[in-house]
Amino acid sequence: MYKKFKKHLTYYLSLILVLSLGFILIFISSPNIIMQSAILLLTVFFYVLWGTLHHHLNHELTAKIMIEYVLIGLLGTSIIFFFIMGGLI
């Protein structure tokens, strides 16, 4: 387990960086809902692209993995949209 984690450490760190940057930019552009939505969609796009590219480079890419990344991206998008649009105030 540790060996596999160590092998993919740069992937995990870059993914954390991309997602963190996306969420920080969403919170910085707080009054502008259109800008927040655009940043969110770009962040999710890069998440799906990053995961797909990673699995493709490691020869592990399957349709199941692609669907998983897209569904997790859609779930995250819907949750964040809920908060952006004024849910749970």
XYZ file of C-alpha atoms in Angstrom, residues 6-79:
74
model
C 4.708 6.687 -2.813
C 4.711 5.895 -6.541
C 1.696 8.160 -7.143
C 2.561 10.880 -4.602
C 3.081 13.601 -7.223
C -0.286 12.741 -8.766
C -2.042 13.043 -5.402
C -0.303 16.305 -4.515
C -1.075 17.888 -7.884
C -4.701 16.798 -7.638
C -4.980 18.300 -4.153
C -3.405 21.492 -5.490
C -5.852 21.761 -8.416
C -8.906 21.098 -6.238
C -7.727 23.443 -3.484
C -7.010 26.208 -5.971
C -10.459 25.756 -7.487
C -12.212 25.984 -4.123
C -10.124 28.983 -3.047
C -10.984 30.790 -6.286
C -14.673 29.981 -5.754
C -14.615 31.552 -2.306
C -12.599 34.575 -3.466
C -15.111 35.345 -6.239
C -17.940 35.162 -3.720
C -20.303 37.927 -4.889
C -20.203 36.824 -8.548
C -22.271 33.644 -8.949
C -21.531 33.330 -12.673
C -17.774 33.452 -12.019
C -18.112 30.899 -9.212
C -20.041 28.569 -11.503
C -17.439 28.900 -14.262
C -14.582 28.194 -11.830
C -16.455 25.197 -10.436
C -17.062 23.718 -13.883
C -13.418 24.254 -14.858
C -12.246 22.611 -11.636
C -14.464 19.581 -12.225
C -13.339 19.403 -15.856
C -9.683 19.357 -14.773
C -10.476 16.746 -12.083
C -11.993 14.410 -14.685
C -9.202 15.146 -17.174
C -6.497 14.625 -14.539
C -7.956 11.297 -13.404
C -8.435 10.072 -16.955
C -4.916 11.042 -17.946
C -3.430 9.421 -14.852
C -5.195 6.111 -15.465
C -4.416 6.234 -19.178
C -0.696 6.712 -18.484
C -0.731 3.764 -16.060
C -2.623 1.550 -18.536
C -5.544 1.169 -16.127
C -8.189 3.222 -17.948
C -11.518 1.462 -18.360
C -15.044 2.642 -19.037
C -15.931 1.975 -15.397
C -13.174 4.306 -14.187
C -14.250 7.025 -16.657
C -17.858 6.788 -15.497
C -16.720 6.930 -11.870
C -14.743 10.149 -12.425
C -17.623 11.774 -14.304
C -20.189 10.779 -11.658
C -18.003 11.988 -8.774
C -17.468 15.242 -10.673
C -21.220 15.651 -11.186
C -21.915 14.882 -7.539
C -19.353 17.439 -6.409
C -20.751 19.985 -8.868
C -24.296 19.533 -7.618
C -23.229 19.840 -3.969
